Every structure is written in structure tokens, then in C-alpha cells.
Amino acid sequence: MWAPSTGKELGSDLPVLYPMEEEDWLNYEVDVIDISVQKGDGVFNSHEGGQGRKKDGQPRGLSSNLAYSILDIPPWYLCIFLGVQHFLTALGGLVAIPLILAKDLCLQHDPLTQSYLISTIFFVSGICTLLQVVLGVRLPILQGGTFAFLAPSLAMLSLPTWKCPMWTLNASLVNTSSPEFTEEWQKRIRELQGAIMVASCVQMLVGFSGLIGFLMRFIGPLTIAPTISLVALPLFDSAGNDAGIHWGIAAMTIFLIVLFSQYLKNIAVPVPVYGREKKCHTSKFYLFQVFPVLLALCISWLLCFVLTVTDALPSAPAAYGYLARTDTKGDVLSQAPWFRFPYPGQWGLPTISLAGVFGIVAGVISSMVESVGDYYACARLVGAPPPPKHAINRGIGIEGLGCLLAGAWGTGNGTTSYSENVGALGITRAAIFHRKAS
């Protein structure tokens, strides 16, 4: 294993690498922040005014492609915006899972309960991310719902025992506040909860026992790539349906993300900056490289808002493009509480069936293989040393603990490392990684 030293080699900005004992990996922690700002004369960097300084005088990192290396501390105001960008990067996946499950949970005509499921999965994802970066693999990887669990979950809910009654498919017959309807969807999600909680124990056993480290000799690119592909392929239909709400808006969003992240990333934009030495002044900032997703989503939403206000989008619910309006969920906003604190067992006591457990265990296996690939990809992108076996064991074990929490809280899903957020690190070309205070 390798780690940075404070020495320099032939005047290069890159630190010399030296062998390090695997136990020293435990002395490192990661900040879940990724930034990309260029240095140079007249170009903004967060070291001005004493902010964005290097932790403990450590060198700037392992890769010259990183404007902020794994040992740097960025300014707090950039951390807020970049955290929002990571949130928006994961937003699609986090929201999609409850919406995909809604029909088989008999909730397609109850958007308020769908919003409760979405808030629960957001809450649990935040807890699991904190656990992963503090106690797990300690890489800047966001934890969230896993699509690997969707296929077995939908298969279980399609069994004759769990098929939704015909009256729940008719919006005119559904009374979302009635005890009968509430019991119909809650008994289904309780079944999912029980299966996920039992399957998570298998994942924790594999991780904390060190078995995943032993199996690493059999897990390579030829194992990971097909697994990730097979997990994602069944979801193309759902992704296509969501994008098909308005193909023009979807295509524009994709185009803007590609344009900002690939073609405008080297264009510096003047922005106002405050520093302790220079006070208020302007500096150039690589806005498009740092915020490609955030800018694209904001522009697309603003366009939808303008088209909604001007009634350019159809107002008839059955018309094509209606769901691209920004006021379609206004009733949910008026009904939902301002603050809601999810808690374990909020849908009742979980139930367990053998068929459901075996199905979710299959999802757990594919999720573990995918996560191992994410760990190595993330370490390579941020310039960190490749994670040793015991770090991978901790990461998989913590993911199992996250699945247990997700099952207890009732998200209807588990948790895993998010590949799209690892990809965001590659787009912005930066990461923060610091040594634990002794």
C-alpha cells in the first residue's frame, strides 16, 4: 500500500510515494466533499484569506489533476454548494426507487405517502453516508438506495399473495385516509422490511468476518462489469418512461451536463470573493467544471417554470408533457408537514417470509460486488491509495448495517455506494481527504 510523504521528487509538485503499513490506513478519514478550482494568478482558489488550507501542513495530494487534493480543506461556502450538487446527483436515484415501488405497493394514487417514503430514504441515506465515511471504507462515497434490490422486491410483490386488489388501481375508489387502504400498502412494505433486515445480516457477516477480503481474489473487472450492467439493464424501461414525460426537457438536461462538464470546464468566470487580506475583490472561478449538474438542473427547472407560467405546457393531466409542469405536485406540498422525523417501525412490525429473504440476498450479493468496484474507482479518482482488504471489509460491513437501518426505518429498499457520485468526482476532478487528529 502507498501513501504520500512530505518529500518532493525532482522539483515536481507531486509528492513522493512510500510504502506504508496497512494499519496506517486506519489513521485516515475522508470528507464527503468534491471540488475543482484551478490555481494561478488571478484565478480563484480557496486558500485566500486563510481558508482552504492544507491540514497539518500536508502536501497537496497525489494527482496533479486535482485542484483540491485529498489532504486539503476547502472553504465552507463552496462545501455547501458542492454538497447540494452531490445531493442533486443522487436525487434521481433516491426519488426513483420509491416511485418505482409505488405501484406494486398499491400507492400509485397516494402521492402524500410516496413523499413520506422519499423523505425516509433521504434520511436513512444521510445516516448511512456518515457511518461509511467515519467508520467504513472512509472514502468520499455517498450511500443511498440500491437498484439491485428492486428486481427481487418487484418479483416478490408480483406474487399472487401480494398483488394489489383491483379497487386500489382505481383512483375514484381509493380513500387514502381509510384504515383498509393504509393496511393494504403497509403490510406489503412490512414484508419488504423484514426481508431486507434479514438479508442485511448476511452482508454484515460477510463484511465484518473478513470473508469479502478473502473473496477479493475472485472479484475483478470481469466480475464487476457484468454485474453492474445486469443490475442496471432492467431499469432502462423505468428510466425511459421517466425521461419520456418530456423528451425535449430530458435531452436538454443531458446536453447541458455534457456541455458544462466536457466543453466549458476550462472557462473561468469572474466571481466576487472575500478574503482576509484582499477583502472584497473578484477572481476567476471554473464554475462550469465545479457545478455542471447543479447548473444544468437549475436551468432545466427554470425553463419548465417559465413554460408552466406561460401555459406553454398542457394543463390537461392526460396530455403529453403535462408532468413537465412545475405545479403538478402542488397539492402534495400543501398537505405534507413542514417537518417530519422518520423513525424505526413507523409502518408497523416487520414480517418475514423465506421467499422474500432469498430474493433480497441475491440483491445483496450483486450490491456487494458493485460496491467493491466503487471503492477502487473512487480511490483512483481522488488520488487516494487503493483500499486494503480490511478497509473493504469495513465498508461492506457498514453497508450491511445501513441496509439493516433502512429496513428498520421502512424505506422499502437497502443502501449501497452510489456509482453516479463516484462519477461526479471524475467530472469535478477533486476530493478532500485528511489525517485524523492525534
Short mmCIF file of N, CA and C in Angstrom, two decimals, residues 53-169:
data_model
loop_
_atom_site.label_atom_id
_atom_site.label_comp_id
_atom_site.label_asym_id
_atom_site.label_seq_id
_atom_site.Cartn_x
_atom_site.Cartn_y
_atom_site.Cartn_z
N ARG A 53 -7.04 25.79 3.62
CA ARG A 53 -5.65 25.50 3.90
C ARG A 53 -5.42 23.99 3.94
N LYS A 54 -4.17 23.61 3.86
CA LYS A 54 -3.81 22.19 3.93
C LYS A 54 -3.81 21.76 5.38
N LYS A 55 -4.38 20.60 5.64
CA LYS A 55 -4.46 20.08 7.00
C LYS A 55 -3.10 19.64 7.49
N ASP A 56 -2.70 20.13 8.64
CA ASP A 56 -1.46 19.72 9.29
C ASP A 56 -0.25 19.92 8.39
N GLY A 57 -0.32 20.91 7.47
CA GLY A 57 0.82 21.19 6.62
C GLY A 57 1.13 20.10 5.63
N GLN A 58 0.16 19.24 5.30
CA GLN A 58 0.41 18.13 4.41
C GLN A 58 0.48 18.63 2.98
N PRO A 59 1.12 17.89 2.07
CA PRO A 59 1.23 18.29 0.69
C PRO A 59 -0.12 18.26 -0.01
N ARG A 60 -0.16 18.79 -1.24
CA ARG A 60 -1.43 18.98 -1.92
C ARG A 60 -1.99 17.71 -2.53
N GLY A 61 -1.37 16.60 -2.47
CA GLY A 61 -2.05 15.39 -2.91
C GLY A 61 -1.26 14.56 -3.88
N LEU A 62 -1.88 13.53 -4.42
CA LEU A 62 -1.22 12.54 -5.22
C LEU A 62 -1.35 12.80 -6.70
N SER A 63 -2.30 13.59 -7.13
CA SER A 63 -2.54 13.77 -8.55
C SER A 63 -2.54 15.22 -8.93
N SER A 64 -1.82 15.56 -10.02
CA SER A 64 -1.78 16.93 -10.48
C SER A 64 -3.11 17.34 -11.10
N ASN A 65 -4.02 16.38 -11.36
CA ASN A 65 -5.32 16.69 -11.92
C ASN A 65 -6.29 17.18 -10.85
N LEU A 66 -5.91 17.10 -9.59
CA LEU A 66 -6.80 17.50 -8.51
C LEU A 66 -6.47 18.91 -8.06
N ALA A 67 -7.42 19.84 -8.27
CA ALA A 67 -7.19 21.20 -7.79
C ALA A 67 -7.19 21.24 -6.27
N TYR A 68 -8.02 20.43 -5.65
CA TYR A 68 -8.00 20.24 -4.20
C TYR A 68 -7.69 18.78 -3.95
N SER A 69 -6.59 18.53 -3.29
CA SER A 69 -6.17 17.14 -3.09
C SER A 69 -6.89 16.54 -1.89
N ILE A 70 -6.57 15.29 -1.62
CA ILE A 70 -7.22 14.57 -0.53
C ILE A 70 -6.81 15.09 0.85
N LEU A 71 -5.80 15.95 0.91
CA LEU A 71 -5.34 16.46 2.20
C LEU A 71 -5.73 17.91 2.45
N ASP A 72 -6.45 18.55 1.50
CA ASP A 72 -6.79 19.96 1.61
C ASP A 72 -8.16 20.16 2.26
N ILE A 73 -8.35 21.35 2.81
CA ILE A 73 -9.63 21.72 3.41
C ILE A 73 -10.20 22.91 2.63
N PRO A 74 -11.31 22.73 1.92
CA PRO A 74 -11.89 23.81 1.11
C PRO A 74 -12.65 24.79 1.99
N PRO A 75 -13.00 25.97 1.45
CA PRO A 75 -13.80 26.93 2.22
C PRO A 75 -15.22 26.42 2.41
N TRP A 76 -15.83 26.83 3.51
CA TRP A 76 -17.13 26.31 3.88
C TRP A 76 -18.21 26.66 2.88
N TYR A 77 -18.13 27.85 2.26
CA TYR A 77 -19.21 28.26 1.37
C TYR A 77 -19.23 27.42 0.10
N LEU A 78 -18.06 26.98 -0.38
CA LEU A 78 -18.04 26.08 -1.53
C LEU A 78 -18.53 24.69 -1.15
N CYS A 79 -18.25 24.29 0.09
CA CYS A 79 -18.70 22.97 0.55
C CYS A 79 -20.22 22.87 0.51
N ILE A 80 -20.91 23.96 0.85
CA ILE A 80 -22.37 23.95 0.85
C ILE A 80 -22.90 23.69 -0.56
N PHE A 81 -22.41 24.46 -1.53
CA PHE A 81 -22.90 24.31 -2.89
C PHE A 81 -22.52 22.96 -3.48
N LEU A 82 -21.34 22.49 -3.19
CA LEU A 82 -20.90 21.22 -3.74
C LEU A 82 -21.61 20.05 -3.07
N GLY A 83 -21.96 20.24 -1.81
CA GLY A 83 -22.79 19.23 -1.16
C GLY A 83 -24.17 19.15 -1.80
N VAL A 84 -24.73 20.32 -2.14
CA VAL A 84 -26.02 20.35 -2.84
C VAL A 84 -25.90 19.64 -4.19
N GLN A 85 -24.77 19.85 -4.87
CA GLN A 85 -24.58 19.20 -6.17
C GLN A 85 -24.53 17.67 -6.02
N HIS A 86 -23.83 17.20 -5.01
CA HIS A 86 -23.80 15.75 -4.77
C HIS A 86 -25.20 15.24 -4.46
N PHE A 87 -25.95 16.02 -3.69
CA PHE A 87 -27.33 15.65 -3.38
C PHE A 87 -28.17 15.55 -4.65
N LEU A 88 -28.01 16.54 -5.54
CA LEU A 88 -28.78 16.53 -6.78
C LEU A 88 -28.34 15.40 -7.70
N THR A 89 -27.05 15.05 -7.65
CA THR A 89 -26.58 13.93 -8.46
C THR A 89 -27.25 12.63 -8.03
N ALA A 90 -27.44 12.47 -6.73
CA ALA A 90 -28.08 11.25 -6.21
C ALA A 90 -29.60 11.36 -6.19
N LEU A 91 -30.13 12.57 -6.42
CA LEU A 91 -31.56 12.80 -6.27
C LEU A 91 -32.39 11.88 -7.15
N GLY A 92 -32.00 11.74 -8.41
CA GLY A 92 -32.77 10.92 -9.34
C GLY A 92 -32.92 9.50 -8.86
N GLY A 93 -31.80 8.89 -8.42
CA GLY A 93 -31.85 7.51 -7.94
C GLY A 93 -32.64 7.37 -6.66
N LEU A 94 -32.46 8.31 -5.73
CA LEU A 94 -33.15 8.23 -4.44
C LEU A 94 -34.66 8.38 -4.60
N VAL A 95 -35.08 9.29 -5.48
CA VAL A 95 -36.51 9.51 -5.68
C VAL A 95 -37.12 8.39 -6.52
N ALA A 96 -36.34 7.87 -7.48
CA ALA A 96 -36.89 6.89 -8.40
C ALA A 96 -37.30 5.60 -7.69
N ILE A 97 -36.55 5.19 -6.68
CA ILE A 97 -36.82 3.90 -6.03
C ILE A 97 -38.21 3.85 -5.40
N PRO A 98 -38.60 4.82 -4.54
CA PRO A 98 -39.98 4.77 -4.00
C PRO A 98 -41.04 4.90 -5.09
N LEU A 99 -40.75 5.68 -6.14
CA LEU A 99 -41.74 5.85 -7.20
C LEU A 99 -41.91 4.56 -8.00
N ILE A 100 -40.82 3.83 -8.22
CA ILE A 100 -40.91 2.55 -8.93
C ILE A 100 -41.67 1.53 -8.09
N LEU A 101 -41.45 1.55 -6.79
CA LEU A 101 -42.13 0.59 -5.89
C LEU A 101 -43.59 0.96 -5.64
N ALA A 102 -43.95 2.22 -5.90
CA ALA A 102 -45.27 2.71 -5.50
C ALA A 102 -46.40 1.89 -6.10
N LYS A 103 -46.32 1.54 -7.36
CA LYS A 103 -47.42 0.81 -8.00
C LYS A 103 -47.63 -0.56 -7.36
N ASP A 104 -46.53 -1.28 -7.10
CA ASP A 104 -46.66 -2.62 -6.51
C ASP A 104 -46.96 -2.56 -5.03
N LEU A 105 -46.78 -1.38 -4.41
CA LEU A 105 -47.19 -1.20 -3.01
C LEU A 105 -48.61 -0.67 -2.91
N CYS A 106 -49.30 -0.54 -4.06
CA CYS A 106 -50.67 -0.02 -4.13
C CYS A 106 -50.74 1.46 -3.79
N LEU A 107 -49.67 2.19 -4.05
CA LEU A 107 -49.60 3.61 -3.67
C LEU A 107 -49.61 4.55 -4.87
N GLN A 108 -49.97 4.06 -6.07
CA GLN A 108 -49.87 4.93 -7.23
C GLN A 108 -50.82 6.11 -7.19
N HIS A 109 -51.87 6.02 -6.35
CA HIS A 109 -52.83 7.12 -6.22
C HIS A 109 -52.71 7.81 -4.86
N ASP A 110 -51.57 7.67 -4.20
CA ASP A 110 -51.36 8.31 -2.90
C ASP A 110 -50.01 9.02 -2.88
N PRO A 111 -49.91 10.17 -3.55
CA PRO A 111 -48.62 10.88 -3.61
C PRO A 111 -48.11 11.35 -2.26
N LEU A 112 -49.00 11.57 -1.30
CA LEU A 112 -48.55 12.02 0.02
C LEU A 112 -47.73 10.93 0.71
N THR A 113 -48.21 9.69 0.66
CA THR A 113 -47.44 8.59 1.26
C THR A 113 -46.16 8.35 0.47
N GLN A 114 -46.19 8.54 -0.83
CA GLN A 114 -44.96 8.44 -1.62
C GLN A 114 -43.92 9.45 -1.13
N SER A 115 -44.38 10.65 -0.79
CA SER A 115 -43.45 11.67 -0.29
C SER A 115 -42.87 11.25 1.06
N TYR A 116 -43.65 10.52 1.89
CA TYR A 116 -43.14 10.03 3.16
C TYR A 116 -42.02 9.00 2.92
N LEU A 117 -42.23 8.12 1.94
CA LEU A 117 -41.19 7.14 1.62
C LEU A 117 -39.93 7.82 1.11
N ILE A 118 -40.11 8.84 0.30
CA ILE A 118 -38.95 9.57 -0.24
C ILE A 118 -38.18 10.26 0.89
N SER A 119 -38.90 10.90 1.81
CA SER A 119 -38.22 11.57 2.92
C SER A 119 -37.49 10.56 3.80
N THR A 120 -38.08 9.37 3.96
CA THR A 120 -37.44 8.35 4.78
C THR A 120 -36.15 7.85 4.15
N ILE A 121 -36.15 7.63 2.84
CA ILE A 121 -34.94 7.13 2.18
C ILE A 121 -33.85 8.19 2.17
N PHE A 122 -34.23 9.48 2.08
CA PHE A 122 -33.24 10.56 2.18
C PHE A 122 -32.61 10.57 3.57
N PHE A 123 -33.43 10.45 4.59
CA PHE A 123 -32.96 10.50 5.97
C PHE A 123 -31.98 9.36 6.26
N VAL A 124 -32.37 8.14 5.87
CA VAL A 124 -31.52 6.98 6.13
C VAL A 124 -30.24 7.05 5.30
N SER A 125 -30.32 7.55 4.08
CA SER A 125 -29.12 7.68 3.24
C SER A 125 -28.10 8.61 3.88
N GLY A 126 -28.57 9.68 4.50
CA GLY A 126 -27.66 10.59 5.19
C GLY A 126 -26.96 9.93 6.36
N ILE A 127 -27.72 9.16 7.15
CA ILE A 127 -27.12 8.45 8.29
C ILE A 127 -26.08 7.44 7.80
N CYS A 128 -26.43 6.69 6.76
CA CYS A 128 -25.52 5.65 6.25
C CYS A 128 -24.26 6.26 5.64
N THR A 129 -24.38 7.42 5.01
CA THR A 129 -23.21 8.09 4.45
C THR A 129 -22.25 8.50 5.56
N LEU A 130 -22.78 9.05 6.64
CA LEU A 130 -21.94 9.42 7.78
C LEU A 130 -21.23 8.21 8.36
N LEU A 131 -21.95 7.10 8.50
CA LEU A 131 -21.34 5.88 9.03
C LEU A 131 -20.23 5.38 8.10
N GLN A 132 -20.45 5.46 6.79
CA GLN A 132 -19.47 4.93 5.85
C GLN A 132 -18.18 5.75 5.84
N VAL A 133 -18.29 7.08 5.88
CA VAL A 133 -17.08 7.90 5.80
C VAL A 133 -16.35 8.00 7.12
N VAL A 134 -17.03 7.71 8.22
CA VAL A 134 -16.39 7.78 9.53
C VAL A 134 -15.88 6.41 9.98
N LEU A 135 -16.70 5.37 9.78
CA LEU A 135 -16.35 4.05 10.30
C LEU A 135 -16.09 3.02 9.22
N GLY A 136 -16.52 3.27 8.00
CA GLY A 136 -16.43 2.28 6.94
C GLY A 136 -15.15 2.38 6.14
N VAL A 137 -15.28 2.42 4.81
CA VAL A 137 -14.11 2.44 3.93
C VAL A 137 -13.41 3.80 3.98
N ARG A 138 -14.09 4.84 4.44
CA ARG A 138 -13.52 6.18 4.63
C ARG A 138 -13.08 6.82 3.32
N LEU A 139 -13.85 6.61 2.29
CA LEU A 139 -13.67 7.29 1.01
C LEU A 139 -14.89 8.17 0.77
N PRO A 140 -14.76 9.21 -0.07
CA PRO A 140 -15.90 10.12 -0.30
C PRO A 140 -16.98 9.49 -1.16
N ILE A 141 -17.69 8.51 -0.62
CA ILE A 141 -18.74 7.79 -1.33
C ILE A 141 -20.07 8.00 -0.64
N LEU A 142 -21.04 8.47 -1.40
CA LEU A 142 -22.37 8.69 -0.85
C LEU A 142 -23.14 7.38 -0.85
N GLN A 143 -23.90 7.14 0.21
CA GLN A 143 -24.72 5.94 0.34
C GLN A 143 -26.18 6.29 0.04
N GLY A 144 -26.84 5.38 -0.66
CA GLY A 144 -28.24 5.62 -0.99
C GLY A 144 -28.93 4.32 -1.36
N GLY A 145 -30.19 4.43 -1.77
CA GLY A 145 -30.95 3.26 -2.16
C GLY A 145 -30.30 2.52 -3.32
N THR A 146 -30.49 1.20 -3.35
CA THR A 146 -29.83 0.39 -4.36
C THR A 146 -30.85 -0.21 -5.32
N PHE A 147 -30.56 -0.10 -6.62
CA PHE A 147 -31.43 -0.68 -7.64
C PHE A 147 -31.28 -2.20 -7.68
N ALA A 148 -30.21 -2.72 -7.06
CA ALA A 148 -30.03 -4.17 -7.02
C ALA A 148 -31.15 -4.85 -6.24
N PHE A 149 -31.79 -4.12 -5.32
CA PHE A 149 -32.87 -4.69 -4.53
C PHE A 149 -34.22 -4.59 -5.23
N LEU A 150 -34.30 -3.77 -6.29
CA LEU A 150 -35.60 -3.52 -6.91
C LEU A 150 -36.15 -4.77 -7.60
N ALA A 151 -35.30 -5.45 -8.38
CA ALA A 151 -35.78 -6.61 -9.13
C ALA A 151 -36.35 -7.69 -8.20
N PRO A 152 -35.63 -8.10 -7.13
CA PRO A 152 -36.24 -9.09 -6.23
C PRO A 152 -37.45 -8.55 -5.47
N SER A 153 -37.44 -7.26 -5.16
CA SER A 153 -38.60 -6.67 -4.46
C SER A 153 -39.84 -6.70 -5.34
N LEU A 154 -39.68 -6.29 -6.60
CA LEU A 154 -40.82 -6.29 -7.52
C LEU A 154 -41.29 -7.72 -7.81
N ALA A 155 -40.32 -8.65 -7.89
CA ALA A 155 -40.70 -10.05 -8.12
C ALA A 155 -41.51 -10.59 -6.94
N MET A 156 -41.11 -10.23 -5.73
CA MET A 156 -41.84 -10.69 -4.55
C MET A 156 -43.24 -10.09 -4.51
N LEU A 157 -43.35 -8.80 -4.82
CA LEU A 157 -44.65 -8.13 -4.77
C LEU A 157 -45.57 -8.55 -5.90
N SER A 158 -45.02 -9.20 -6.93
CA SER A 158 -45.85 -9.67 -8.04
C SER A 158 -46.46 -11.04 -7.77
N LEU A 159 -46.08 -11.67 -6.66
CA LEU A 159 -46.66 -12.96 -6.30
C LEU A 159 -48.17 -12.80 -6.03
N PRO A 160 -48.96 -13.84 -6.26
CA PRO A 160 -50.42 -13.73 -6.06
C PRO A 160 -50.80 -13.22 -4.67
N THR A 161 -50.01 -13.58 -3.67
CA THR A 161 -50.32 -13.16 -2.29
C THR A 161 -50.26 -11.65 -2.13
N TRP A 162 -49.36 -11.00 -2.89
CA TRP A 162 -49.12 -9.57 -2.68
C TRP A 162 -49.61 -8.70 -3.83
N LYS A 163 -50.34 -9.26 -4.78
CA LYS A 163 -50.89 -8.44 -5.85
C LYS A 163 -51.92 -7.46 -5.28
N CYS A 164 -51.89 -6.24 -5.78
CA CYS A 164 -52.81 -5.22 -5.27
C CYS A 164 -54.25 -5.53 -5.69
N PRO A 165 -55.20 -5.34 -4.79
CA PRO A 165 -56.61 -5.52 -5.16
C PRO A 165 -57.00 -4.55 -6.27
N MET A 166 -57.98 -4.93 -7.07
CA MET A 166 -58.38 -4.11 -8.22
C MET A 166 -58.88 -2.73 -7.79
N TRP A 167 -59.50 -2.64 -6.62
CA TRP A 167 -60.04 -1.34 -6.22
C TRP A 167 -58.95 -0.31 -5.93
N THR A 168 -57.72 -0.78 -5.59
CA THR A 168 -56.64 0.17 -5.34
C THR A 168 -56.08 0.76 -6.63
N LEU A 169 -56.43 0.17 -7.78
CA LEU A 169 -55.95 0.67 -9.06
C LEU A 169 -56.85 1.76 -9.62
#
